[in-house]
Coordinates of C-alpha atoms and ligand atoms in Angstrom, one line a residue:
M1 CA 0.0 0.0 0.0
E2 CA 2.9 2.3 0.8
D3 CA 4.5 1.5 -2.5
T4 CA 1.4 2.6 -4.3
E5 CA 1.5 6.0 -2.6
L6 CA 5.3 6.4 -3.4
I7 CA 4.7 5.4 -7.0
E8 CA 1.8 7.9 -7.3
N9 CA 3.9 10.7 -5.9
E10 CA 6.9 9.8 -8.1
A11 CA 4.8 9.6 -11.3
Q12 CA 3.1 12.8 -10.5
R13 CA 6.5 14.5 -10.0
E14 CA 8.1 13.1 -13.1
A15 CA 5.1 13.8 -15.3
E16 CA 5.2 17.5 -14.3
T17 CA 8.8 17.8 -15.5
A18 CA 7.9 16.6 -19.0
Q19 CA 8.7 19.3 -21.6
D20 CA 6.8 17.8 -24.4
S21 CA 4.3 15.1 -25.3
H22 CA 7.0 12.7 -26.3
A23 CA 8.8 12.9 -23.0
L24 CA 5.5 12.6 -21.2
Y25 CA 4.7 9.4 -23.2
E26 CA 8.1 7.9 -22.1
I27 CA 7.3 8.7 -18.4
K28 CA 3.8 7.2 -18.8
M29 CA 5.3 4.0 -20.1
K30 CA 7.7 3.9 -17.2
F31 CA 4.7 3.6 -14.9
L32 CA 1.8 2.2 -16.9
G33 CA 3.5 0.4 -19.7
R34 CA 3.6 -3.4 -19.8
T35 CA 6.9 -3.4 -17.9
G36 CA 6.0 -0.3 -15.9
K37 CA 6.0 0.2 -12.1
V38 CA 2.3 0.0 -11.7
T39 CA 2.0 -3.2 -13.7
A40 CA 4.8 -4.6 -11.6
L41 CA 2.7 -4.1 -8.5
L42 CA 0.0 -6.4 -9.8
K43 CA 2.6 -9.0 -10.6
N44 CA 3.5 -9.1 -6.9
M45 CA 0.0 -9.8 -5.9
R46 CA 0.8 -13.4 -4.9
E47 CA 3.2 -12.2 -2.2
I48 CA 0.3 -10.4 -0.4
E49 CA -1.8 -12.1 2.1
A50 CA -5.0 -13.5 0.6
D51 CA -7.4 -11.4 2.7
K52 CA -5.6 -8.2 1.8
R53 CA -5.5 -8.9 -2.0
P54 CA -8.9 -7.4 -3.0
A55 CA -8.2 -4.2 -1.2
F56 CA -4.7 -4.1 -2.7
G57 CA -6.0 -4.9 -6.2
K58 CA -8.6 -2.1 -6.0
R59 CA -5.9 0.3 -4.7
V60 CA -3.7 -0.5 -7.7
N61 CA -6.5 -0.2 -10.2
D62 CA -7.5 3.2 -8.7
L63 CA -3.9 4.2 -8.9
R64 CA -3.8 3.2 -12.5
E65 CA -7.0 5.1 -13.4
S66 CA -5.9 8.2 -11.4
L67 CA -2.6 8.2 -13.2
E68 CA -4.2 7.7 -16.6
R69 CA -6.4 10.7 -16.0
K70 CA -3.4 12.8 -14.9
F71 CA -1.3 11.8 -17.9
A72 CA -4.3 12.5 -20.2
L73 CA -4.8 16.0 -18.8
L74 CA -1.1 16.8 -19.0
E75 CA -0.9 15.4 -22.5
E76 CA -3.7 17.6 -23.7
K77 CA -2.0 20.6 -22.2
L78 CA 1.4 19.8 -23.7
K79 CA -0.1 19.1 -27.2
K80 CA -2.0 22.4 -27.1
R81 CA 1.3 24.2 -26.3
E82 CA 3.1 22.4 -29.1
L83 CA 0.4 23.2 -31.6
E84 CA 0.5 26.9 -30.6
R85 CA 4.3 27.0 -30.9
R86 CA 4.1 25.3 -34.4
L87 CA 1.5 27.7 -35.6
A88 CA 3.5 30.7 -34.4
A89 CA 6.7 29.3 -36.1
E90 CA 5.0 28.6 -39.3
E91 CA 3.1 31.8 -39.6
I92 CA 2.9 33.2 -43.1
D93 CA 2.1 36.8 -44.0
V94 CA 0.1 36.3 -47.2
T95 CA 0.1 40.1 -47.7
V96 CA 3.9 40.2 -48.2
P97 CA 4.5 40.8 -51.9
G98 CA 6.0 37.7 -53.7
R99 CA 9.5 37.7 -55.4
R100 CA 9.0 38.8 -59.0
F101 CA 9.8 36.0 -61.5
K102 CA 11.2 37.4 -64.7
P103 CA 10.4 35.1 -67.6
G104 CA 12.9 35.0 -70.5
A105 CA 11.8 35.6 -74.0
L106 CA 12.6 33.8 -77.2
H107 CA 15.2 35.4 -79.5
P108 CA 13.7 37.1 -82.5
V109 CA 15.6 34.8 -84.9
T110 CA 14.2 31.8 -83.0
R111 CA 10.8 33.3 -83.2
V112 CA 11.0 33.7 -86.9
R113 CA 12.4 30.3 -87.4
D114 CA 9.7 28.6 -85.3
K115 CA 7.0 30.5 -87.0
L116 CA 8.4 29.5 -90.5
V117 CA 8.8 25.8 -89.4
D118 CA 5.2 25.8 -88.1
L119 CA 3.9 27.4 -91.3
F120 CA 5.7 24.9 -93.6
A121 CA 5.1 21.9 -91.4
G122 CA 1.4 22.8 -91.6
I123 CA 1.5 22.5 -95.4
G124 CA 3.3 19.1 -95.4
F125 CA 7.0 20.0 -95.3
E126 CA 9.5 18.0 -93.3
V127 CA 12.4 19.5 -91.5
F128 CA 16.0 18.5 -92.5
E129 CA 19.0 19.7 -90.7
G130 CA 22.3 19.5 -92.7
P131 CA 25.8 19.8 -91.2
E132 CA 27.5 23.2 -90.7
I133 CA 30.8 21.8 -91.9
E134 CA 30.6 20.9 -95.5
D135 CA 33.0 20.2 -98.4
Q136 CA 33.2 22.0 -101.7
Y137 CA 31.2 19.4 -103.4
Y138 CA 28.0 19.9 -101.4
N139 CA 28.3 23.6 -100.9
F140 CA 29.3 24.5 -104.5
T141 CA 30.1 21.8 -107.1
A142 CA 26.9 19.8 -106.9
L143 CA 25.0 23.1 -106.8
N144 CA 26.4 23.8 -110.3
T145 CA 28.7 26.6 -109.1
P146 CA 31.6 26.9 -111.5
E147 CA 35.2 26.5 -110.2
D148 CA 35.9 30.2 -110.8
H149 CA 32.7 31.5 -109.2
P150 CA 33.5 34.5 -106.9
A151 CA 31.4 32.9 -104.0
R152 CA 34.2 30.3 -103.8
D153 CA 36.8 33.0 -103.0
M154 CA 38.6 33.0 -99.7
Q155 CA 37.1 36.5 -99.3
D156 CA 33.6 35.1 -99.2
T157 CA 34.1 31.6 -97.7
F158 CA 35.6 30.4 -94.5
Y159 CA 37.8 27.4 -95.5
L160 CA 38.9 24.8 -93.0
S161 CA 41.7 22.3 -93.5
N162 CA 41.4 19.2 -95.8
G163 CA 39.0 20.8 -98.3
F164 CA 36.3 21.4 -95.7
L165 CA 34.5 24.7 -95.3
L166 CA 31.8 26.3 -93.1
R167 CA 28.7 26.1 -95.3
T168 CA 27.9 29.4 -96.9
Q169 CA 24.3 28.5 -97.6
T170 CA 21.7 26.0 -96.5
S171 CA 21.3 25.0 -100.2
A172 CA 24.1 22.4 -99.5
G173 CA 21.5 20.5 -97.6
Q174 CA 19.3 20.2 -100.8
I175 CA 22.0 17.9 -102.3
R176 CA 22.1 15.7 -99.2
V177 CA 18.4 15.3 -99.3
M178 CA 18.1 14.6 -103.0
E179 CA 21.0 12.1 -102.9
S180 CA 19.3 10.1 -100.2
R181 CA 15.7 10.2 -101.0
K182 CA 13.4 9.6 -104.1
P183 CA 10.8 12.3 -105.0
P184 CA 8.3 13.4 -103.9
I185 CA 10.5 15.6 -101.7
K186 CA 9.1 18.4 -99.6
I187 CA 11.6 19.8 -97.0
V188 CA 12.6 22.9 -95.2
S189 CA 16.1 23.2 -93.8
P190 CA 16.9 25.9 -91.2
G191 CA 20.4 26.5 -89.9
R192 CA 23.5 28.6 -89.4
V193 CA 25.6 29.6 -92.3
F194 CA 28.9 31.5 -92.5
R195 CA 30.3 34.1 -94.9
S196 CA 33.2 36.6 -94.7
D197 CA 30.7 39.5 -94.6
D198 CA 30.4 42.2 -92.0
D199 CA 28.3 45.4 -92.0
A200 CA 25.0 46.7 -90.6
T201 CA 22.9 44.2 -92.5
H202 CA 25.5 41.4 -93.0
S203 CA 27.0 39.2 -90.3
P204 CA 29.7 36.5 -90.6
M205 CA 27.3 34.0 -89.0
F206 CA 23.7 34.2 -89.8
H207 CA 20.7 31.9 -90.3
Q208 CA 19.0 30.7 -93.5
M209 CA 16.1 28.5 -94.2
E210 CA 16.1 26.5 -97.3
G211 CA 12.9 25.0 -98.9
L212 CA 12.9 22.3 -101.5
V213 CA 10.0 20.6 -103.4
V214 CA 10.7 18.0 -106.0
D215 CA 7.9 16.0 -107.7
R216 CA 6.3 15.3 -111.0
G217 CA 4.8 18.5 -112.6
I218 CA 6.1 21.1 -110.2
T219 CA 6.1 24.6 -111.8
L220 CA 7.0 28.2 -111.0
C221 CA 3.3 28.7 -110.2
D222 CA 3.5 26.3 -107.3
L223 CA 6.4 28.3 -105.9
S224 CA 4.5 31.6 -106.4
G225 CA 1.4 30.3 -104.7
M226 CA 3.4 28.9 -101.8
L227 CA 5.3 32.2 -101.4
D228 CA 2.0 34.1 -101.2
E229 CA 1.0 31.9 -98.3
F230 CA 4.3 32.4 -96.6
A231 CA 4.2 36.2 -97.0
R232 CA 0.6 36.5 -95.6
A233 CA 1.5 34.3 -92.6
M234 CA 4.8 36.0 -91.8
F235 CA 3.8 39.6 -92.3
T236 CA 0.2 40.7 -92.8
K237 CA -2.9 39.2 -94.6
E238 CA -2.6 41.9 -97.2
T239 CA 1.0 41.3 -98.1
K240 CA 1.6 40.4 -101.7
T241 CA 4.7 38.9 -103.4
R242 CA 6.4 39.6 -106.7
L243 CA 9.0 37.7 -108.6
R244 CA 11.9 39.4 -110.3
P245 CA 14.3 37.6 -112.7
S246 CA 17.7 36.8 -111.0
Y247 CA 20.5 34.4 -111.2
F248 CA 21.7 31.5 -109.0
P249 CA 23.8 28.6 -110.6
F250 CA 21.5 26.0 -109.0
T251 CA 18.1 27.3 -110.2
E252 CA 16.9 28.0 -113.7
P253 CA 15.0 30.2 -114.0
S254 CA 16.0 32.0 -110.8
V255 CA 14.0 34.8 -109.1
E256 CA 14.4 37.3 -106.3
V257 CA 11.2 37.5 -104.3
D258 CA 9.9 40.8 -103.0
V259 CA 7.0 41.3 -100.6
S260 CA 4.8 44.4 -100.7
C261 CA 5.9 46.7 -97.9
F262 CA 3.9 45.8 -94.8
S263 CA 4.8 49.1 -93.2
C264 CA 3.3 51.5 -95.8
G265 CA 1.1 48.9 -97.7
G266 CA 3.0 49.6 -100.9
K267 CA 2.8 53.4 -101.1
G268 CA 6.5 53.9 -100.4
C269 CA 8.2 54.7 -97.1
P270 CA 11.7 54.7 -95.6
L271 CA 11.5 51.0 -94.8
C272 CA 11.0 50.1 -98.5
K273 CA 13.2 53.0 -99.6
G274 CA 10.2 54.5 -101.4
T275 CA 9.7 51.5 -103.7
G276 CA 6.7 49.8 -102.0
W277 CA 8.5 46.5 -102.1
I278 CA 11.0 44.7 -99.9
E279 CA 13.3 41.8 -101.1
V280 CA 13.1 38.8 -98.8
L281 CA 14.5 35.7 -100.5
G282 CA 16.0 34.0 -103.5
A283 CA 14.3 31.1 -105.3
G284 CA 13.9 29.3 -108.6
M285 CA 13.2 26.1 -110.3
V286 CA 15.9 23.5 -109.4
N287 CA 18.4 23.4 -112.3
R288 CA 18.3 20.2 -114.4
K289 CA 22.0 19.7 -113.8
V290 CA 21.5 19.7 -110.0
L291 CA 18.8 17.1 -110.3
K292 CA 21.0 15.0 -112.5
N293 CA 23.9 15.4 -110.0
C294 CA 21.7 13.8 -107.4
G295 CA 20.5 10.9 -109.6
I296 CA 17.0 12.4 -110.2
D297 CA 15.8 12.3 -113.8
P298 CA 15.0 15.9 -114.9
D299 CA 12.8 14.7 -117.6
E300 CA 10.5 13.0 -115.2
Y301 CA 10.8 15.3 -112.2
S302 CA 11.0 19.1 -111.6
G303 CA 11.2 21.1 -108.4
F304 CA 11.6 24.5 -106.9
A305 CA 13.8 25.8 -104.1
F306 CA 14.0 28.9 -102.1
G307 CA 16.4 30.3 -99.4
L308 CA 15.7 33.1 -97.1
G309 CA 17.8 34.9 -94.4
L310 CA 16.1 34.6 -91.0
E311 CA 18.0 37.7 -89.6
R312 CA 16.7 39.7 -92.6
I313 CA 13.1 38.6 -91.9
A314 CA 13.4 39.3 -88.2
M315 CA 14.9 42.8 -88.9
L316 CA 12.0 43.6 -91.2
K317 CA 9.3 42.2 -89.0
Y318 CA 10.5 43.8 -85.8
G319 CA 12.0 47.0 -87.3
I320 CA 15.6 46.2 -86.2
N321 CA 18.1 48.5 -88.0
N322 CA 21.4 46.8 -87.2
I323 CA 22.1 43.0 -87.5
K324 CA 24.7 43.3 -84.7
L325 CA 21.9 43.8 -82.1
L326 CA 20.8 40.2 -82.8
T327 CA 24.1 38.7 -81.6
E328 CA 25.1 41.1 -78.8
N329 CA 22.5 39.6 -76.5
D330 CA 21.7 42.7 -74.6
V331 CA 18.8 41.7 -72.4
R332 CA 17.2 45.2 -72.7
F333 CA 17.1 44.7 -76.4
L334 CA 15.9 41.0 -76.3
A335 CA 13.2 41.7 -73.7
Q336 CA 11.3 43.7 -76.2
F337 CA 10.2 40.8 -78.3
K338 CA 7.3 39.1 -76.7
D339 CA 5.3 37.8 -79.7
Ligands
LIG1 C1 21.5 32.2 -101.2 O1 22.2 32.0 -100.2 C2 20.8 31.1 -102.0 N1 21.3 29.8 -101.4 C3 19.3 31.2 -101.8 C4 18.6 30.3 -102.7 C5 18.2 29.1 -102.3 C6 18.3 30.7 -104.1 C7 17.5 28.2 -103.1 C8 17.6 29.9 -104.9 C9 17.2 28.6 -104.4 P1 21.8 34.7 -101.0 O2 23.3 34.8 -101.1 O3 21.1 35.9 -101.7 O4 21.2 33.4 -101.6 O5 21.3 34.7 -99.5 C10 20.0 34.5 -99.1 C11 19.6 35.5 -98.0 O6 20.5 35.4 -96.9 C12 19.7 37.0 -98.4 O7 18.5 37.4 -99.0 C13 19.9 37.6 -97.0 O8 18.6 37.8 -96.4 C14 20.6 36.6 -96.3 N2 22.1 36.9 -96.1 C15 23.0 36.8 -97.1 N3 24.2 37.2 -96.6 C16 24.0 37.5 -95.3 C17 24.8 38.0 -94.2 N4 26.1 38.1 -94.3 N5 24.2 38.3 -93.0 C18 22.9 38.1 -92.9 N6 22.1 37.7 -93.8 C19 22.6 37.4 -95.0

């Protein structure tokens, strides 16, 4: 009986020292757990005289119940305190302004390329990406460019060792496609090209996009219709195109393609230098010799090709007056192009 009192006092004292619910649980187990002190009292029952056992049993059960109540009360108190502390620590002021997230923007040349690829993919073109390092055959010879053509000069072309060069035009990819596939062929080929060129509208590294269609019965009318589609999608719905005779060794006939000035609608303004037209690309019917070089019978098949400068289109579309701005990567400049 004395033991029960001692244990009760001890449990009470210890329980009050518990700093948190976990410590309290440990103390509770020390007294009320399976191997706890109160449980141990019951195990000693046999050593007690038989007539005193019921009273002792009742006393131990009362003790157990009383301790359980005390622990429960303390536990509730501690848990409440813990919750209050946690809520205070995790308090969030939802009125504090958030950190501003500055999203990047796509480069204007990337925008133009993506828009063109989307447009041409929508009318059935596949995308082909040729290598940036080419040899004379793909970049010039197979494209019917004579040995003494000025484009082959060191002043125009960056030569590497062993007869390799940095491609000067995406037209080199035309040959790779025609060599490896049978018509019908319908591809666009965007990519970087390199020329020894440097002024406000010319850069030593720039981007072109080549287009090539080869099939039975392809005519200049197909090219013209497709270009109208391109001009309307790229500039405005009212934009028109016109073809002017030109010369490229790999097309015959060759044309330069102008679009009606989308700034003044064709009346004449500084952008179109008063002419109402802006030149945007070179094109033509694939030269019979080029088809033959690639093993395609020019009596059976014909095709058209076109090549445009992506920087040129971006500069026109966004009113950029110096090509250098496109490679300086000044964030203040780039951040202006959102659509
Ligand atoms: C060609 O490169 C031909 N391969 C295009 C072609 C393809 C014709 C298929 C016929 C059939 P050209 O040298 O004109 O053509 O270049 C095409 C475009 O690239 C030009 O209209 C211009 O927009 C752009 N360009 C040329 N040189 C530079 C340069 N240094 N910097 C930026 N853009 C340039």
